[in-house]
Tab-separated table of C-alpha atoms in Angstrom:
chain	number	residue	atom	x	y	z
A	1	MET	CA	-90.019	44.448	-30.510
A	2	GLU	CA	-87.775	42.306	-32.701
A	3	THR	CA	-89.325	43.791	-35.860
A	4	THR	CA	-88.803	47.314	-34.527
A	5	LYS	CA	-85.152	46.575	-33.817
A	6	ARG	CA	-84.665	45.373	-37.388
A	7	LEU	CA	-86.276	48.465	-38.908
A	8	GLN	CA	-83.682	50.315	-40.966
A	9	ILE	CA	-83.617	53.752	-42.563
A	10	LEU	CA	-80.721	54.680	-44.841
A	11	ASN	CA	-79.209	51.214	-44.276
A	12	MET	CA	-78.816	51.812	-40.545
A	13	ASN	CA	-80.890	50.714	-37.558
A	14	TRP	CA	-83.547	53.316	-36.863
A	15	PRO	CA	-82.138	54.614	-33.507
A	16	TYR	CA	-78.908	55.620	-35.253
A	17	PHE	CA	-80.843	57.362	-38.018
A	18	ILE	CA	-82.922	59.283	-35.444
A	19	LEU	CA	-79.725	60.288	-33.651
A	20	ALA	CA	-78.175	61.547	-36.908
A	21	PHE	CA	-81.392	63.413	-37.774
A	22	VAL	CA	-81.552	65.125	-34.367
A	23	ILE	CA	-77.870	66.130	-34.294
A	24	LEU	CA	-77.967	67.624	-37.803
A	25	ASN	CA	-81.161	69.559	-37.047
A	26	LEU	CA	-79.748	70.895	-33.783
A	27	ALA	CA	-76.738	72.069	-35.768
A	28	LEU	CA	-79.088	73.745	-38.254
A	29	PHE	CA	-81.288	75.577	-35.747
A	30	PHE	CA	-78.436	76.612	-33.437
A	31	LYS	CA	-76.466	77.814	-36.465
A	32	PHE	CA	-73.333	75.685	-36.219
A	33	LEU	CA	-74.087	73.619	-39.328
A	34	PRO	CA	-71.518	74.406	-42.059
A	35	GLY	CA	-73.141	76.209	-44.992
A	36	SER	CA	-70.969	74.282	-47.419
A	37	LEU	CA	-71.273	70.830	-48.980
A	38	ALA	CA	-70.097	69.278	-45.689
A	39	GLY	CA	-73.164	70.543	-43.836
A	40	VAL	CA	-75.902	70.866	-46.441
A	41	LEU	CA	-75.502	67.455	-48.087
A	42	PRO	CA	-75.825	65.319	-44.904
A	43	LEU	CA	-78.935	67.267	-43.868
A	44	LEU	CA	-80.514	66.801	-47.301
A	45	ILE	CA	-79.701	63.088	-47.101
A	46	VAL	CA	-81.505	62.581	-43.778
A	47	TYR	CA	-84.516	64.711	-44.768
A	48	GLY	CA	-84.772	62.918	-48.099
A	49	GLU	CA	-84.707	59.512	-46.432
A	50	ALA	CA	-87.099	60.539	-43.637
A	51	PHE	CA	-89.763	61.812	-46.045
A	52	ARG	CA	-89.176	58.843	-48.367
A	53	PHE	CA	-89.735	56.462	-45.458
A	54	ILE	CA	-92.992	58.224	-44.544
A	55	GLY	CA	-94.268	58.533	-48.124
A	56	ASP	CA	-93.671	54.877	-48.927
A	57	ARG	CA	-96.023	53.955	-46.072
A	58	ILE	CA	-98.983	56.285	-46.784
A	59	PRO	CA	-101.559	54.093	-48.600
A	60	ILE	CA	-103.004	56.366	-51.312
A	61	VAL	CA	-99.776	58.304	-51.795
A	62	LYS	CA	-97.603	55.203	-52.222
A	63	ASP	CA	-100.069	53.512	-54.568
A	64	TYR	CA	-101.179	56.395	-56.791
A	65	LEU	CA	-99.041	59.524	-56.351
A	66	GLY	CA	-95.439	58.362	-56.526
A	67	GLY	CA	-94.899	57.388	-52.899
A	68	GLY	CA	-91.853	58.651	-51.078
A	69	SER	CA	-90.553	60.776	-53.944
A	70	ILE	CA	-93.612	63.022	-54.042
A	71	VAL	CA	-93.599	63.376	-50.242
A	72	VAL	CA	-89.905	64.315	-50.254
A	73	LEU	CA	-90.557	67.089	-52.776
A	74	PHE	CA	-93.711	68.601	-51.352
A	75	GLY	CA	-92.904	67.835	-47.722
A	76	THR	CA	-89.652	69.796	-47.812
A	77	SER	CA	-91.299	72.583	-49.819
A	78	ALA	CA	-94.105	72.802	-47.237
A	79	MET	CA	-91.513	73.103	-44.466
A	80	VAL	CA	-90.103	76.190	-46.190
A	81	MET	CA	-93.558	77.696	-46.787
A	82	TYR	CA	-94.607	77.259	-43.138
A	83	GLY	CA	-91.277	78.472	-41.751
A	84	LEU	CA	-90.255	75.135	-40.230
A	85	VAL	CA	-86.674	75.587	-41.395
A	86	PRO	CA	-84.612	78.796	-41.209
A	87	ASP	CA	-84.812	81.085	-44.249
A	88	ASP	CA	-81.017	81.034	-44.469
A	89	PHE	CA	-81.075	77.279	-44.977
A	90	ALA	CA	-83.638	77.543	-47.796
A	91	LYS	CA	-81.467	80.189	-49.479
A	92	THR	CA	-78.377	78.027	-49.017
A	93	CYS	CA	-80.201	75.077	-50.608
A	94	LYS	CA	-81.236	77.244	-53.542
A	95	THR	CA	-77.641	78.361	-54.074
A	96	PHE	CA	-76.354	74.818	-53.579
A	97	MET	CA	-78.825	73.347	-56.078
A	98	THR	CA	-78.650	75.999	-58.794
A	99	GLY	CA	-74.937	76.600	-58.479
A	100	THR	CA	-73.375	73.163	-58.216
A	101	PHE	CA	-75.342	70.088	-57.281
A	102	ILE	CA	-77.978	70.149	-60.008
A	103	ASN	CA	-75.290	70.414	-62.728
A	104	PHE	CA	-73.406	67.570	-61.081
A	105	ALA	CA	-76.590	65.466	-60.930
A	106	LEU	CA	-77.760	66.125	-64.484
A	107	ALA	CA	-74.317	65.313	-65.876
A	108	ALA	CA	-74.234	62.025	-63.947
A	109	LEU	CA	-77.761	61.046	-64.972
A	110	CYS	CA	-77.348	61.893	-68.664
A	111	CYS	CA	-73.865	60.417	-69.019
A	112	GLY	CA	-74.750	57.114	-67.402
A	113	SER	CA	-78.067	56.793	-69.226
A	114	ILE	CA	-76.617	57.437	-72.680
A	115	PHE	CA	-73.441	55.382	-72.332
A	116	GLY	CA	-75.403	52.562	-70.732
A	117	MET	CA	-77.813	52.424	-73.695
A	118	ASP	CA	-77.479	50.166	-76.711
A	119	ARG	CA	-76.056	52.142	-79.656
A	120	LYS	CA	-78.627	51.065	-82.252
A	121	LEU	CA	-81.542	51.704	-79.925
A	122	LEU	CA	-80.181	55.149	-79.110
A	123	ILE	CA	-80.114	56.101	-82.804
A	124	ARG	CA	-83.631	54.836	-83.416
A	125	ALA	CA	-85.067	56.491	-80.304
A	126	ALA	CA	-83.467	59.867	-81.064
A	127	ILE	CA	-84.925	59.964	-84.590
A	128	ARG	CA	-88.459	59.199	-83.349
A	129	TYR	CA	-88.496	61.537	-80.360
A	130	LEU	CA	-89.226	64.939	-81.946
A	131	PRO	CA	-92.696	63.938	-83.276
A	132	CYS	CA	-93.685	63.009	-79.699
A	133	ILE	CA	-92.737	66.481	-78.457
A	134	ILE	CA	-94.745	68.113	-81.258
A	135	GLY	CA	-97.760	65.864	-80.608
A	136	GLY	CA	-97.728	66.681	-76.905
A	137	PHE	CA	-97.418	70.417	-77.569
A	138	ILE	CA	-100.299	70.526	-80.070
A	139	LEU	CA	-102.731	68.653	-77.833
A	140	ALA	CA	-101.673	70.704	-74.801
A	141	ILE	CA	-102.650	73.854	-76.728
A	142	LEU	CA	-105.968	72.334	-77.875
A	143	PHE	CA	-106.944	70.875	-74.487
A	144	GLY	CA	-105.980	74.045	-72.615
A	145	GLY	CA	-107.754	76.326	-75.081
A	146	ALA	CA	-110.904	74.188	-74.978
A	147	ALA	CA	-110.939	74.231	-71.161
A	148	GLY	CA	-110.489	78.001	-71.248
A	149	LEU	CA	-113.491	78.376	-73.546
A	150	LEU	CA	-115.638	76.487	-71.021
A	151	PHE	CA	-114.910	79.231	-68.484
A	152	GLY	CA	-115.423	82.104	-70.915
A	153	ASN	CA	-111.750	82.739	-71.678
A	154	ILE	CA	-110.546	83.674	-75.146
A	155	PHE	CA	-108.740	80.731	-76.791
A	156	SER	CA	-105.756	82.840	-77.840
A	157	GLU	CA	-105.263	84.356	-74.372
A	158	THR	CA	-105.385	80.943	-72.703
A	159	THR	CA	-102.849	79.700	-75.233
A	160	LEU	CA	-100.440	82.620	-74.907
A	161	PHE	CA	-100.564	83.149	-71.139
A	162	ILE	CA	-101.193	79.636	-69.796
A	163	SER	CA	-100.576	76.816	-72.300
A	164	VAL	CA	-97.421	78.084	-74.021
A	165	PRO	CA	-95.664	79.148	-70.761
A	166	ILE	CA	-96.390	75.745	-69.186
A	167	MET	CA	-94.834	73.962	-72.174
A	168	GLY	CA	-91.924	76.418	-72.420
A	169	GLY	CA	-89.369	74.812	-70.120
A	170	GLY	CA	-89.784	76.627	-66.807
A	171	THR	CA	-89.426	80.217	-65.647
A	172	SER	CA	-85.963	81.418	-66.662
A	173	ALA	CA	-85.883	79.488	-69.950
A	174	GLY	CA	-89.602	79.800	-70.713
A	175	ALA	CA	-91.774	82.383	-68.971
A	176	VAL	CA	-89.107	85.105	-68.791
A	177	PRO	CA	-88.127	85.120	-72.504
A	178	LEU	CA	-91.788	84.645	-73.503
A	179	SER	CA	-92.867	87.653	-71.429
A	180	GLN	CA	-90.079	89.761	-72.927
A	181	MET	CA	-90.937	88.667	-76.464
A	182	PHE	CA	-94.690	89.130	-76.007
A	183	GLY	CA	-94.170	92.456	-74.219
A	184	GLU	CA	-92.147	93.902	-77.090
A	185	ILE	CA	-94.561	92.701	-79.763
A	186	MET	CA	-97.776	93.561	-77.869
A	187	GLN	CA	-96.315	96.719	-76.291
A	188	ARG	CA	-97.349	95.595	-72.822
A	189	ASP	CA	-95.466	95.676	-69.532
A	190	VAL	CA	-93.098	92.702	-69.251
A	191	GLY	CA	-93.596	92.429	-65.479
A	192	GLU	CA	-97.362	92.279	-65.912
A	193	LEU	CA	-97.068	89.478	-68.480
A	194	LEU	CA	-94.589	87.564	-66.323
A	195	ALA	CA	-97.013	87.806	-63.385
A	196	LEU	CA	-99.695	86.236	-65.606
A	197	MET	CA	-97.437	83.371	-66.689
A	198	THR	CA	-95.616	82.447	-63.469
A	199	PRO	CA	-98.567	80.818	-61.615
A	200	ALA	CA	-99.312	78.676	-64.685
A	201	VAL	CA	-95.702	77.504	-64.860
A	202	ALA	CA	-95.568	76.695	-61.132
A	203	LEU	CA	-98.927	74.902	-61.071
A	204	GLY	CA	-98.144	73.035	-64.291
A	205	ASN	CA	-94.901	71.828	-62.716
A	206	ALA	CA	-96.755	70.534	-59.644
A	207	PHE	CA	-99.323	68.754	-61.806
A	208	ALA	CA	-96.580	67.204	-63.960
A	209	ILE	CA	-94.909	65.729	-60.874
A	210	ILE	CA	-98.197	64.328	-59.538
A	211	ALA	CA	-99.148	63.010	-62.988
A	212	ALA	CA	-95.816	61.172	-63.185
A	213	GLY	CA	-96.711	59.254	-60.040
A	214	LEU	CA	-100.144	58.440	-61.467
A	215	LEU	CA	-98.614	57.211	-64.735
A	216	ASP	CA	-96.272	54.964	-62.777
A	217	ARG	CA	-99.326	53.457	-61.087
A	218	LEU	CA	-101.093	53.112	-64.455
A	219	GLY	CA	-98.122	51.142	-65.743
A	220	LYS	CA	-98.436	48.719	-62.846
A	221	ILE	CA	-102.127	48.189	-63.631
A	222	HIS	CA	-101.559	47.887	-67.409
A	223	PRO	CA	-98.015	46.532	-67.927
A	224	TRP	CA	-98.328	46.622	-71.741
A	225	MET	CA	-98.215	50.435	-71.589
A	226	THR	CA	-94.780	50.727	-70.026
A	227	GLY	CA	-91.224	49.543	-70.492
A	228	ASN	CA	-90.446	50.416	-66.854
A	229	GLY	CA	-87.880	52.991	-67.917
A	230	HIS	CA	-87.151	51.586	-71.398
A	231	ILE	CA	-88.657	53.832	-74.041
A	232	MET	CA	-88.519	51.615	-77.168
A	233	ARG	CA	-91.514	49.292	-77.430
A	234	ASP	CA	-90.448	46.949	-80.219
A	235	GLU	CA	-87.653	45.525	-78.122
A	236	GLY	CA	-90.262	44.046	-75.777
A	237	LYS	CA	-88.960	43.714	-72.263
A	238	GLN	CA	-85.381	43.440	-73.475
A	239	ALA	CA	-83.255	46.017	-71.690
A	240	GLU	CA	-82.176	49.024	-73.694
A	241	SER	CA	-78.996	48.942	-71.727
A	242	GLU	CA	-77.491	45.542	-71.151
A	243	GLU	CA	-74.568	47.190	-69.430
A	244	ALA	CA	-76.693	49.261	-67.075
A	245	LYS	CA	-78.768	46.226	-66.110
A	246	LYS	CA	-75.857	44.186	-64.782
A	247	GLU	CA	-75.665	44.196	-61.020
A	248	GLU	CA	-72.109	42.935	-60.755
A	249	PRO	CA	-70.395	43.805	-57.486
A	250	VAL	CA	-67.955	46.689	-57.819
A	251	THR	CA	-64.648	45.691	-56.270
A	252	ASN	CA	-62.636	48.672	-57.522
A	253	LEU	CA	-64.283	51.874	-56.294
A	254	SER	CA	-62.157	53.995	-58.632
A	255	VAL	CA	-64.614	53.139	-61.432
A	256	PHE	CA	-67.019	55.656	-59.864
A	257	ALA	CA	-64.343	58.338	-60.101
A	258	VAL	CA	-63.874	57.542	-63.799
A	259	GLY	CA	-67.611	57.813	-64.471
A	260	MET	CA	-67.859	61.059	-62.509
A	261	THR	CA	-64.849	62.479	-64.367
A	262	PHE	CA	-66.297	61.807	-67.801
A	263	ALA	CA	-69.671	63.227	-66.763
A	264	GLY	CA	-67.824	66.396	-65.749
A	265	ILE	CA	-65.864	66.450	-69.015
A	266	PHE	CA	-69.028	66.394	-71.124
A	267	LEU	CA	-70.680	69.065	-68.965
A	268	ALA	CA	-67.603	71.284	-69.352
A	269	LEU	CA	-67.579	70.772	-73.130
A	270	GLY	CA	-71.280	71.616	-73.298
A	271	MET	CA	-70.686	74.863	-71.412
A	272	LEU	CA	-67.710	75.674	-73.643
A	273	ILE	CA	-69.742	75.263	-76.838
A	274	GLN	CA	-72.560	77.367	-75.363
A	275	ARG	CA	-70.130	80.288	-75.113
A	276	PHE	CA	-69.757	80.252	-78.887
A	277	ILE	CA	-73.352	79.251	-79.728
A	278	PRO	CA	-75.416	80.642	-76.821
A	279	SER	CA	-78.785	80.090	-78.499
A	280	ILE	CA	-78.670	76.418	-77.417
A	281	HIS	CA	-78.356	75.505	-73.731
A	282	ALA	CA	-75.225	73.837	-72.372
A	283	TYR	CA	-77.231	70.774	-71.279
A	284	ALA	CA	-78.430	70.270	-74.847
A	285	TRP	CA	-74.871	70.508	-76.179
A	286	MET	CA	-73.723	68.086	-73.481
A	287	ILE	CA	-76.349	65.521	-74.502
A	288	LEU	CA	-75.651	65.946	-78.217
A	289	LEU	CA	-71.929	65.383	-77.599
A	290	MET	CA	-72.641	62.270	-75.540
A	291	ILE	CA	-74.893	60.894	-78.288
A	292	VAL	CA	-72.278	61.553	-81.000
A	293	VAL	CA	-69.512	59.927	-78.950
A	294	LYS	CA	-71.730	56.935	-78.156
A	295	VAL	CA	-72.934	56.475	-81.748
A	296	LEU	CA	-69.399	56.717	-83.163
A	297	GLY	CA	-68.003	54.377	-80.497
A	298	ILE	CA	-65.232	56.792	-79.523
A	299	LEU	CA	-64.944	55.755	-75.867
A	300	PRO	CA	-63.673	52.284	-74.903
A	301	ALA	CA	-66.322	49.859	-73.648
A	302	ASN	CA	-64.890	49.818	-70.127
A	303	ILE	CA	-65.233	53.605	-69.749
A	304	GLU	CA	-68.818	53.447	-71.022
A	305	ARG	CA	-69.411	50.773	-68.398
A	306	TYR	CA	-67.914	52.957	-65.667
A	307	CYS	CA	-70.200	55.840	-66.663
A	308	ALA	CA	-73.198	53.506	-66.370
A	309	LEU	CA	-71.992	52.294	-62.952
A	310	TRP	CA	-71.574	55.870	-61.730
A	311	PHE	CA	-75.159	56.541	-62.853
A	312	GLN	CA	-76.392	53.481	-60.919
A	313	PHE	CA	-74.518	54.564	-57.810
A	314	PHE	CA	-75.901	58.086	-58.031
A	315	ILE	CA	-79.588	57.204	-58.458
A	316	LYS	CA	-79.399	54.567	-55.722
A	317	ASN	CA	-77.807	56.861	-53.146
A	318	PHE	CA	-78.689	60.449	-54.051
A	319	THR	CA	-82.131	60.540	-55.693
A	320	ASN	CA	-84.000	61.436	-52.488
A	321	THR	CA	-81.213	63.815	-51.489
A	322	LEU	CA	-81.636	65.608	-54.796
A	323	LEU	CA	-85.419	65.777	-54.386
A	324	ALA	CA	-85.039	67.194	-50.867
A	325	GLY	CA	-82.737	69.912	-52.194
A	326	LEU	CA	-85.270	70.792	-54.881
A	327	GLY	CA	-88.063	70.988	-52.313
A	328	PHE	CA	-86.128	73.185	-49.900
A	329	GLY	CA	-84.581	75.419	-52.546
A	330	LEU	CA	-86.532	75.459	-55.802
A	331	ILE	CA	-90.094	74.068	-55.565
A	332	SER	CA	-92.267	76.937	-54.292
A	333	LEU	CA	-95.690	75.975	-52.949
A	334	SER	CA	-96.299	79.638	-52.141
A	335	ALA	CA	-96.306	80.371	-55.890
A	336	VAL	CA	-98.856	77.628	-56.560
A	337	ILE	CA	-101.457	78.133	-53.832
A	338	PRO	CA	-102.647	81.664	-54.875
A	339	ALA	CA	-103.522	80.274	-58.324
A	340	LEU	CA	-105.762	77.533	-56.969
A	341	THR	CA	-109.084	78.856	-58.261
A	342	PRO	CA	-111.261	76.062	-59.701
A	343	SER	CA	-111.250	77.390	-63.276
A	344	TYR	CA	-107.495	78.040	-63.336
A	345	VAL	CA	-106.703	74.616	-61.888
A	346	ILE	CA	-108.901	72.888	-64.485
A	347	ILE	CA	-107.318	74.805	-67.376
A	348	VAL	CA	-103.776	73.989	-66.218
A	349	ALA	CA	-104.750	70.352	-65.637
A	350	ALA	CA	-106.177	70.233	-69.170
A	351	VAL	CA	-102.882	71.523	-70.599
A	352	VAL	CA	-100.906	68.839	-68.755
A	353	LEU	CA	-103.428	66.169	-69.778
A	354	GLY	CA	-103.129	67.261	-73.403
A	355	ALA	CA	-99.349	66.960	-73.212
A	356	ILE	CA	-99.695	63.438	-71.812
A	357	VAL	CA	-102.229	62.263	-74.403
A	358	GLY	CA	-100.478	63.838	-77.395
A	359	ALA	CA	-97.048	62.475	-76.509
A	360	ALA	CA	-98.424	59.029	-75.610
A	361	VAL	CA	-100.447	58.621	-78.817
A	362	VAL	CA	-97.657	59.795	-81.123
A	363	GLY	CA	-95.175	57.776	-79.083
A	364	TRP	CA	-97.184	54.613	-79.657
A	365	PHE	CA	-97.237	55.166	-83.413
A	366	VAL	CA	-93.478	55.744	-83.613
A	367	GLY	CA	-92.682	52.651	-81.530
A	368	PHE	CA	-92.380	53.980	-77.972
A	369	TYR	CA	-94.102	52.774	-74.843
A	370	PRO	CA	-96.931	55.289	-74.270
A	371	ILE	CA	-96.167	55.892	-70.594
A	372	GLU	CA	-92.471	56.586	-71.186
A	373	ALA	CA	-93.365	58.840	-74.131
A	374	ALA	CA	-95.965	60.684	-72.032
A	375	ILE	CA	-93.494	61.213	-69.192
A	376	THR	CA	-90.560	62.433	-71.289
A	377	ALA	CA	-92.127	64.218	-74.278
A	378	GLY	CA	-95.237	65.296	-72.366
A	379	LEU	CA	-94.636	65.907	-68.664
A	380	CYS	CA	-91.001	66.948	-69.069
A	381	MET	CA	-92.201	69.648	-71.471
A	382	ALA	CA	-94.821	70.782	-68.938
A	383	ASN	CA	-92.540	70.918	-65.901
A	384	MET	CA	-89.978	73.555	-64.895
A	385	GLY	CA	-86.829	72.585	-66.780
A	386	GLY	CA	-83.934	70.681	-65.224
A	387	SER	CA	-85.218	70.706	-61.642
A	388	GLY	CA	-88.681	69.736	-62.870
A	389	ASP	CA	-87.216	66.872	-64.902
A	390	ILE	CA	-85.523	65.424	-61.839
A	391	ALA	CA	-88.677	65.811	-59.751
A	392	THR	CA	-90.895	64.288	-62.451
A	393	LEU	CA	-88.636	61.311	-63.138
A	394	GLY	CA	-88.111	60.834	-59.420
A	395	ALA	CA	-91.875	60.673	-58.857
A	396	CYS	CA	-92.263	57.869	-61.418
A	397	LYS	CA	-88.931	56.181	-60.559
A	398	ARG	CA	-87.524	56.453	-64.088
A	399	MET	CA	-84.318	58.449	-63.730
A	400	GLU	CA	-82.791	56.530	-66.655
A	401	LEU	CA	-85.000	58.607	-68.976
A	402	MET	CA	-83.089	61.795	-68.096
A	403	PRO	CA	-81.486	62.298	-71.562
A	404	PHE	CA	-84.927	62.368	-73.205
A	405	ALA	CA	-86.299	64.604	-70.442
A	406	ALA	CA	-83.439	67.059	-70.866
A	407	VAL	CA	-83.995	67.190	-74.633
A	408	SER	CA	-87.648	68.058	-73.957
A	409	SER	CA	-86.781	70.819	-71.517
A	410	ARG	CA	-83.960	72.375	-73.544
A	411	LEU	CA	-84.474	71.775	-77.252
A	412	GLY	CA	-88.235	71.290	-76.872
A	413	GLY	CA	-88.450	74.449	-74.784
A	414	ALA	CA	-86.594	76.383	-77.489
A	415	LEU	CA	-89.081	75.128	-80.094
A	416	VAL	CA	-91.940	76.358	-77.895
A	417	LEU	CA	-90.438	79.863	-77.845
A	418	ILE	CA	-90.429	79.843	-81.636
A	419	ALA	CA	-93.972	78.447	-81.720
A	420	GLY	CA	-95.110	81.129	-79.264
A	421	SER	CA	-93.894	83.923	-81.528
A	422	VAL	CA	-95.604	82.295	-84.532
A	423	ILE	CA	-98.903	81.923	-82.629
A	424	LEU	CA	-98.713	85.554	-81.496
A	425	SER	CA	-98.156	86.731	-85.081
A	426	PHE	CA	-101.397	84.994	-86.109
A	427	VAL	CA	-103.335	86.470	-83.178
A	428	LEU	CA	-102.295	90.090	-83.786
């Protein structure tokens, strides 16, 4: 009884958490929950913590599949698929995530990660990263095409309609422009091509998230393969961010406001530049600006520190909330399940495996830890863009890798579009 009394969820004794959970769900189902931030965010917090608590106690899931993070994602998504939450709430979550919260989260994660990183290491890592993306892409094409041949598929069709869409950065930034480009060149219906690509993108995203949890487990079994969130291998176990590592108590809470403000400034500047150069996504511009400012030492050290502290605060308090929002609003199990034929599943798994192996091998040769390289340059190419990056890094508990993940999804995804058109020109 004493142990039960001490059990805490969300830093509160469990009866209070249950009470909060029940009240918020009553408000949801009887339709007096505000549809704004004031109502949605608390509900996402309690669902995120509830599923995290469950997932961290399921033996196989917690040891091999990412634990609570994976259960938060797929548990909330399953609730939507089986109608266990009102449709209006799922739509509200989708609007909330795509319209505001995901931008807010990505800005916080990227800003804190970059400004909390050592300047010299940042320069060296950035220069070595592109070869990892290319290595992952090439092996994803080869592995996927080879698996397709085993089931009697034409190599080029597997590449164009399964492998390339998976590696293309999601639906809106990958499958949609690919289907339009292929449709114009091949003179085929764009909707038909999009219908071919969408299941591959959705299933590839699910596999990338699961694979991230497995890679996290692999790192625990073979510690030499991972830097536990630090990508550069030749620094040993030295932290890439001495500032971000410090766990000094924060006595002045206004430092979080400073970090949040500068994250918003860089996001706004990224969106401004995208208006003039729309071919590159605002997130990519945001990251490039952060890197330039960090490398040139433009911001004072204390502001860089505040950005890193804001990042720490965010991942500690809102990671599961973010994953719950993705599950309710953006991760669609109903798009994955119809594609679960044995041959299709094996081909998609082969593509994701190729991305992992290619990025890990090249990453090792350029001085990265293979697991961190596989996650960022491999899995974050195979998932569904920004939301997929958060889900993937959440599953392997490496949110500090967000800048590299975002580069994969945005700049890497743009390179895949170019590669797709080149591959198609050779096929025709």
